mmCIF file of C-alpha atoms in Angstrom:
data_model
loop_
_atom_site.group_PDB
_atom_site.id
_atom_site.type_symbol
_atom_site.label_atom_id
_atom_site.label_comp_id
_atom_site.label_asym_id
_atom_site.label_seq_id
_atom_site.Cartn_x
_atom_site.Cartn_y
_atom_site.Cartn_z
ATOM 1 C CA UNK Y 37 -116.765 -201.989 105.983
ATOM 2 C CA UNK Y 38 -113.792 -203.478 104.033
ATOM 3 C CA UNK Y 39 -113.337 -207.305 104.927
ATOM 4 C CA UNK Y 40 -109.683 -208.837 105.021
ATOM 5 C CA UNK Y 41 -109.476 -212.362 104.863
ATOM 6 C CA UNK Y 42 -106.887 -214.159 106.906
ATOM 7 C CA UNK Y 43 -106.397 -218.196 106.278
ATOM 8 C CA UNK Y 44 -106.012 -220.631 108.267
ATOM 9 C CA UNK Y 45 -107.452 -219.464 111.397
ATOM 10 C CA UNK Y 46 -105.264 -222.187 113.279
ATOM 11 C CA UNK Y 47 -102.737 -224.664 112.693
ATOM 12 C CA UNK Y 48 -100.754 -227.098 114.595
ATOM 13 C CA UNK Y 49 -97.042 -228.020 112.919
ATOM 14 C CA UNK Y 50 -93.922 -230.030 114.339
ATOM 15 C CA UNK Y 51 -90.755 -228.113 115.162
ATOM 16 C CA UNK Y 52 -88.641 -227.731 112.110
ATOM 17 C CA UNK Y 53 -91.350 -226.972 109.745
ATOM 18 C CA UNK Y 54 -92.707 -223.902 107.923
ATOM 19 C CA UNK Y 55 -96.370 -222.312 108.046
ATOM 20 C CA UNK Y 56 -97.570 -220.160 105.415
ATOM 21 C CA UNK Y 57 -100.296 -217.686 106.952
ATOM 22 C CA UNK Y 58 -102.328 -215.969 103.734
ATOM 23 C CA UNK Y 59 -103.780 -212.432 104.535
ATOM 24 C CA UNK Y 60 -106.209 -211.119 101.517
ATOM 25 C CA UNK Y 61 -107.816 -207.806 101.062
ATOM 26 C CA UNK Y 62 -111.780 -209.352 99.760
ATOM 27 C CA UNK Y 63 -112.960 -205.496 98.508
ATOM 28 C CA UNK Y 64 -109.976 -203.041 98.769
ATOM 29 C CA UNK Y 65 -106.798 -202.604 97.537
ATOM 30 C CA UNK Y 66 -104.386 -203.147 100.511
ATOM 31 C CA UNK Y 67 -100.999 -200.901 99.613
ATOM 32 C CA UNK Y 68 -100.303 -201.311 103.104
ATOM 33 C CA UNK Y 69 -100.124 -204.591 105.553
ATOM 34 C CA UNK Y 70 -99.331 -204.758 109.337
ATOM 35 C CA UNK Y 71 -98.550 -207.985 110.546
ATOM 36 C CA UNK Y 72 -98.312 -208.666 114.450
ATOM 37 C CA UNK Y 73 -98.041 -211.060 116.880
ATOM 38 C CA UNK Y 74 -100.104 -211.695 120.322
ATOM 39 C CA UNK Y 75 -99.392 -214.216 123.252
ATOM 40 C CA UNK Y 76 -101.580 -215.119 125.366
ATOM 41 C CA UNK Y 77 -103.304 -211.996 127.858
ATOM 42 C CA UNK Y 78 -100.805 -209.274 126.047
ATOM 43 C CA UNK Y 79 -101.193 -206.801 123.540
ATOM 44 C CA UNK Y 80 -100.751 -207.101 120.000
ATOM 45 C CA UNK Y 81 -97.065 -206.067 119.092
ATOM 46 C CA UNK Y 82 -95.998 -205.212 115.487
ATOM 47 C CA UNK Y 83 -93.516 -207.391 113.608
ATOM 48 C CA UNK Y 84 -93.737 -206.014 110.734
ATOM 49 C CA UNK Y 85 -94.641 -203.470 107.807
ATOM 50 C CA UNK Y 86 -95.294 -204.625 104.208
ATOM 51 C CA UNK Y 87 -96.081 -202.027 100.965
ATOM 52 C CA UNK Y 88 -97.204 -203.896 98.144
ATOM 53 C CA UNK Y 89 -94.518 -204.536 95.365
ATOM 54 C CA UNK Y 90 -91.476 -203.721 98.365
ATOM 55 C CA UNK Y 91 -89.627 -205.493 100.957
ATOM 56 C CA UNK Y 92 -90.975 -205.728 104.198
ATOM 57 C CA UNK Y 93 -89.379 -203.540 106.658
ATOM 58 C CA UNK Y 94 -89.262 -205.529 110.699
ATOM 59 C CA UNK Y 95 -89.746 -204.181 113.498
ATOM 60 C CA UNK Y 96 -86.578 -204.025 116.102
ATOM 61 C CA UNK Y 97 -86.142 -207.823 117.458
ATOM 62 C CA UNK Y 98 -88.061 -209.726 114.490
ATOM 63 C CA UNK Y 99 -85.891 -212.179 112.446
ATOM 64 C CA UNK Y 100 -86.409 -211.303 108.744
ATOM 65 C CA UNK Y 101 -85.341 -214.925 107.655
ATOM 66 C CA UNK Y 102 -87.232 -216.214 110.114
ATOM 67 C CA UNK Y 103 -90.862 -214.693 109.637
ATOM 68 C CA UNK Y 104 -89.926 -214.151 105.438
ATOM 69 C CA UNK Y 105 -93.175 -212.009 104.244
ATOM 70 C CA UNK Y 106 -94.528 -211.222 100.470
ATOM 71 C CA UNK Y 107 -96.708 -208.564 99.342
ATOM 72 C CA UNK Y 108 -96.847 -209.533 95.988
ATOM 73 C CA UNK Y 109 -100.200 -208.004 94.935
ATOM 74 C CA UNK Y 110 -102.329 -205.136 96.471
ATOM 75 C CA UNK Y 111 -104.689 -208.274 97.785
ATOM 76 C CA UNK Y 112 -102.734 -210.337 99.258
ATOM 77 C CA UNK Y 113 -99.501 -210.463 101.895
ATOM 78 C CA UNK Y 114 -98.573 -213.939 102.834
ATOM 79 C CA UNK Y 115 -96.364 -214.422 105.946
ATOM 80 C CA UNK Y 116 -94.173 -217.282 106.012
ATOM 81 C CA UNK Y 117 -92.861 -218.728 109.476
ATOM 82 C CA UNK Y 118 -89.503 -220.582 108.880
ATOM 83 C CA UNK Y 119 -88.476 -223.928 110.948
ATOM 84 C CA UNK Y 120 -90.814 -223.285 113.656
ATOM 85 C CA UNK Y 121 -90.131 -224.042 117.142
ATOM 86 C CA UNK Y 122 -92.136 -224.003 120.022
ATOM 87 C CA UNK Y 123 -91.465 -220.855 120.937
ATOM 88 C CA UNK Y 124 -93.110 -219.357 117.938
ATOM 89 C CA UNK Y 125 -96.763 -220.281 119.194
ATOM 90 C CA UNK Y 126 -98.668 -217.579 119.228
ATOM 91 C CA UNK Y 127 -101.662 -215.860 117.886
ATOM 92 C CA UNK Y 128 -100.739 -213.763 113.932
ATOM 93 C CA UNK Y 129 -102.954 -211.023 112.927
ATOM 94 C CA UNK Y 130 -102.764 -209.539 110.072
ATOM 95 C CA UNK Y 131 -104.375 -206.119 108.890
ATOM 96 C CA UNK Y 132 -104.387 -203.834 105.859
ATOM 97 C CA UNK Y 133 -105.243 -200.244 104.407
ATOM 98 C CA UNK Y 134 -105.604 -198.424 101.237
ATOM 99 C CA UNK Y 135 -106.311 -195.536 99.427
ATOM 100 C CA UNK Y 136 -109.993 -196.201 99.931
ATOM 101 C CA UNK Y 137 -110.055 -196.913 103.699
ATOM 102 C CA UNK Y 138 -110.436 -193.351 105.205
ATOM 103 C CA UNK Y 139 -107.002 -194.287 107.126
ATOM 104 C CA UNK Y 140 -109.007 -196.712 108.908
ATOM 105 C CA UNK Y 141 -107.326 -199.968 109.568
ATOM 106 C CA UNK Y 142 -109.270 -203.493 108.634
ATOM 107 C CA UNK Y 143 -107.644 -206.753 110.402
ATOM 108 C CA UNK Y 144 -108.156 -210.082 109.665
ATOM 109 C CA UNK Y 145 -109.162 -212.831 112.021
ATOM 110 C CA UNK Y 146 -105.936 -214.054 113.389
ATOM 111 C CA UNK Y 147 -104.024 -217.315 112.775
ATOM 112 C CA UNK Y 148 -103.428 -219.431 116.168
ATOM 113 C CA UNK Y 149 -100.289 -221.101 115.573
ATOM 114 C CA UNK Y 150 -99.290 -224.216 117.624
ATOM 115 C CA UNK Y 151 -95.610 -225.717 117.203
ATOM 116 C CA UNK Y 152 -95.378 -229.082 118.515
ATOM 117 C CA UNK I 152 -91.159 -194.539 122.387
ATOM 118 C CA UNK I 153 -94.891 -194.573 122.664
ATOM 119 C CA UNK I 154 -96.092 -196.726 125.298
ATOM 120 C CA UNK I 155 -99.730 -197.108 125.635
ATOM 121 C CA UNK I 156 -101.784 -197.899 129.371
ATOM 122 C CA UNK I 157 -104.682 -199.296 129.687
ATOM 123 C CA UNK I 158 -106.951 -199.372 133.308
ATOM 124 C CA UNK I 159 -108.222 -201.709 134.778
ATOM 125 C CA UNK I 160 -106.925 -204.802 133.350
ATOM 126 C CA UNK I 161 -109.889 -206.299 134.286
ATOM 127 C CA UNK I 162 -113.783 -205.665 134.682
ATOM 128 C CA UNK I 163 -116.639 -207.315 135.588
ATOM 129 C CA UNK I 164 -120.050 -205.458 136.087
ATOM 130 C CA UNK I 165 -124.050 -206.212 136.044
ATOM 131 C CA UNK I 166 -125.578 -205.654 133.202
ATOM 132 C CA UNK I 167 -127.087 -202.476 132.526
ATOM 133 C CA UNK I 168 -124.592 -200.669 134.418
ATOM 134 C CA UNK I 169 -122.401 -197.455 132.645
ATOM 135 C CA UNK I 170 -118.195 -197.559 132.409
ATOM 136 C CA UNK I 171 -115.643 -196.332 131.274
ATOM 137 C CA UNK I 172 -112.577 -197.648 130.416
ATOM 138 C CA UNK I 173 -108.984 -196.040 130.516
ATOM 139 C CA UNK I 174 -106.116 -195.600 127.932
ATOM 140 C CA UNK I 175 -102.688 -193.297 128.567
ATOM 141 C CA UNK I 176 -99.945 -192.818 126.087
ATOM 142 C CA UNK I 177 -96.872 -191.649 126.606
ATOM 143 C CA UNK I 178 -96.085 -189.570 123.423
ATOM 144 C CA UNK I 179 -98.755 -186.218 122.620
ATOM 145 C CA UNK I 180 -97.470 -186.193 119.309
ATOM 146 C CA UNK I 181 -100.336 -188.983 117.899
ATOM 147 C CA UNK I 182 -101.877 -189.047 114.247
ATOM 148 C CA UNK I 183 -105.062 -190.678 116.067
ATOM 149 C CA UNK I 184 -106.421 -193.184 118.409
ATOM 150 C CA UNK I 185 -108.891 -196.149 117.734
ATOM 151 C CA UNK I 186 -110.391 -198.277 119.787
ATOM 152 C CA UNK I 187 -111.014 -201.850 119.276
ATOM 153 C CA UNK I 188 -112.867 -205.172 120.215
ATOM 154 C CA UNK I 189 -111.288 -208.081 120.421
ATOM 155 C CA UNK I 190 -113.473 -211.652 121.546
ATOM 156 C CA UNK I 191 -111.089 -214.820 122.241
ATOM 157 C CA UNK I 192 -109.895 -216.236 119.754
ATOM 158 C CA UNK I 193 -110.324 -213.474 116.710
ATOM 159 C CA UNK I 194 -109.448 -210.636 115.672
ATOM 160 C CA UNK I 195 -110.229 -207.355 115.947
ATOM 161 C CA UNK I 196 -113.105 -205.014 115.368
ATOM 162 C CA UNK I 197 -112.555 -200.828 115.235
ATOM 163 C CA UNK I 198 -115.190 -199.171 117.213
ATOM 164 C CA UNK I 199 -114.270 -195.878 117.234
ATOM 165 C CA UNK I 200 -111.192 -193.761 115.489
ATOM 166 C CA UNK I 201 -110.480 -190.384 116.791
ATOM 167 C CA UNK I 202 -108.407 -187.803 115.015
ATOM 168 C CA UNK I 203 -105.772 -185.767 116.795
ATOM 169 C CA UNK I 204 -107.586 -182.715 116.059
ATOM 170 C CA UNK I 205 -110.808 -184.416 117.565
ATOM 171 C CA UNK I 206 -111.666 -184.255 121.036
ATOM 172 C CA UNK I 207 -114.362 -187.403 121.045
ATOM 173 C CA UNK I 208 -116.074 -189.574 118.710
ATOM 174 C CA UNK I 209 -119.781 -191.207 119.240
ATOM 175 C CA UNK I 210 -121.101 -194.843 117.851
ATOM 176 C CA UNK I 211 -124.271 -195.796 119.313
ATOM 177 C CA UNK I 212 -123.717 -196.686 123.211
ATOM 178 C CA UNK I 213 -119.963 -195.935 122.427
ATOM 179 C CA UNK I 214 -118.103 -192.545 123.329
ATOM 180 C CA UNK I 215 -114.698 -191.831 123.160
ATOM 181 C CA UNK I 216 -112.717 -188.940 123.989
ATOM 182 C CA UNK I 217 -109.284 -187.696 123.585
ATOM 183 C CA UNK I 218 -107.346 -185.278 125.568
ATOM 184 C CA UNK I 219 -104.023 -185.241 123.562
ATOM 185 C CA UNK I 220 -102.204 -182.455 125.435
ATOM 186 C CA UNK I 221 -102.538 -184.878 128.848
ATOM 187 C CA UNK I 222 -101.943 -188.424 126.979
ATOM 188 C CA UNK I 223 -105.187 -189.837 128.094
ATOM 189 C CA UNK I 224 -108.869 -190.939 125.757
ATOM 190 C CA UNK I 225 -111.957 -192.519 127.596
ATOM 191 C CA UNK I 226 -114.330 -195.334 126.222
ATOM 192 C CA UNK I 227 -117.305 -194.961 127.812
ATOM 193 C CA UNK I 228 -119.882 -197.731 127.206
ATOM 194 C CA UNK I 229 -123.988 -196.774 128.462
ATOM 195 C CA UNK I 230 -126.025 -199.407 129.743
ATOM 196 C CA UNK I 231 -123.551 -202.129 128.847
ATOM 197 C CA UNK I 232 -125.149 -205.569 128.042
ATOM 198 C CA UNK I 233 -123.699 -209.349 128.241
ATOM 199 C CA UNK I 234 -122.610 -208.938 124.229
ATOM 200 C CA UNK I 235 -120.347 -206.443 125.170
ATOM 201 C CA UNK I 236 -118.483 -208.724 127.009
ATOM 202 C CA UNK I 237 -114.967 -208.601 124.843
ATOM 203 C CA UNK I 238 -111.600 -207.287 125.098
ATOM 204 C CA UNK I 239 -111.069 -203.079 124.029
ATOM 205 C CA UNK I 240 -107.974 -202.447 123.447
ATOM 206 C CA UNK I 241 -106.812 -199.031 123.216
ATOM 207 C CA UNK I 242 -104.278 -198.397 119.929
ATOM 208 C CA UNK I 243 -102.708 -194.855 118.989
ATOM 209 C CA UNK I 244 -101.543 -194.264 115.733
ATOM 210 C CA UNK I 245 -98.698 -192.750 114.449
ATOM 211 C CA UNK I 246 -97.787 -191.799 110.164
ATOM 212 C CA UNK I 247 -98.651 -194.135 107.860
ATOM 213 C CA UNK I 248 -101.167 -195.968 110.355
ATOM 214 C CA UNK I 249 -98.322 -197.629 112.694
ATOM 215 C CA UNK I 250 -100.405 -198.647 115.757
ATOM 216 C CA UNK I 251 -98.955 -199.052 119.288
ATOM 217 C CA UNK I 252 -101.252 -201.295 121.305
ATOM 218 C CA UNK I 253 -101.848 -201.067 124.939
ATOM 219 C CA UNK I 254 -102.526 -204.423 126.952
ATOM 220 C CA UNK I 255 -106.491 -204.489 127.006
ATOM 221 C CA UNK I 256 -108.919 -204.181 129.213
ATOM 222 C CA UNK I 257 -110.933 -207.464 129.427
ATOM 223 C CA UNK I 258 -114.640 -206.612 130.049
ATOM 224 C CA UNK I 259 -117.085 -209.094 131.912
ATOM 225 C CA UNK I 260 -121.163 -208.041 131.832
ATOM 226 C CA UNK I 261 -123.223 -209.977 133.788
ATOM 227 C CA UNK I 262 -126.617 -210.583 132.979
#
């Protein structure tokens, strides 16, 4: 199956800074990238949508300045979290589809973020 | 808006045993429904994807069925083993492969 790469797998930042989470299609092209967000015993819940070369379009609720996300290239979508706070700990997952995925959606392995 | 329900929450059984795990949505009008693995920590793994026009799908020791018209899709699991034990969650899919999650059904087998 198609393999999406998702980097790092955790990190641990003081409040006030920024965390870059990188999300790369390995064998695909990935027109399409979901990015969601998971606490602890809950579902995943969609932040937002990204088509490559476009702006992102958020989900009801998600701060666009605050998560800012780039889908620069049909391999990669980067998500960007802005002046973190504590609050913002949780677990990222990204995933991604293309032309060649038979509508089938490939996820990556998830970012835990911590904010100190 | 779609809501997705999955039952139990919870489940612990001996090894060997068959089960079946529950998922409900709320909205008929679906594009399909997957169902995934999740272990701590990662992310997650698509065991089966059923169509809307589909009534089940079959991997292996996996089954899944879909019964559109009443909102509801089974994942039944034969002679489950301790490797099984995961999270399935339960995701139905809507144009341009939007998924709405349900909560998960965490799955203990006991060797």
């Amino acid at each position: 199956g198609a393999v999406v790469s998702q980097h790092p797998s955790w990190v641990i930042c003081k409040s006030g800074t920024s965390v870059k989470i990188e999300c790369r299609s390995l064998d695909f092209q990935a027109t399409t990238m979901f990015w969601y967000r998971q606490f602890p015993k809950q579902s995943l819940m969609l932040m937002a949508t990204s088509n490559e070369g476009s702006k992102a379009t958020y989900e009801q609720g998600v701060e666009k300045d605050k998560f800012l996300i780039n889908h620069a290239s049909l391999t990669l979508s980067t998500l960007t979290v802005t002046s973190a706070h504590p609050e913002d700990s949780s677990f990222y997952i990204c995933s991604a589809y293309g032309p060649n995925t038979n509508e089938k959606l490939f996820f990556g392995s998830g970012t835990q973020l911590s904010v100190l | 808006k779609q809501e997705v329900t999955q039952i139990p929450a919870a489940l612990s059984v001996p090894e060997g045993e068959n089960l079946v795990l529950n998922c409900s949505f709320t909205d008929s009008a679906i594009y399909n429904l997957q169902w995934f693995r999740q272990d701590p920590g990662k992310g997650l793994t698509s065991l089966l994807l059923i169509q809307s026009s589909q009534r089940e799908q079959t991997s292996g020791r996996l089954n899944a069925s879909l019964d559109k018209s009443s909102g509801r899709s089974t994942l039944y699991i034969a002679a489950s083993q301790p490797g099984d034990s995961a999270t399935y969650l339960c995701a139905v899919g809507a144009s341009g492969s939007r998924l709405t999650f349900g909560e998960g059904t965490q799955l203990t087998v006991n060797p």
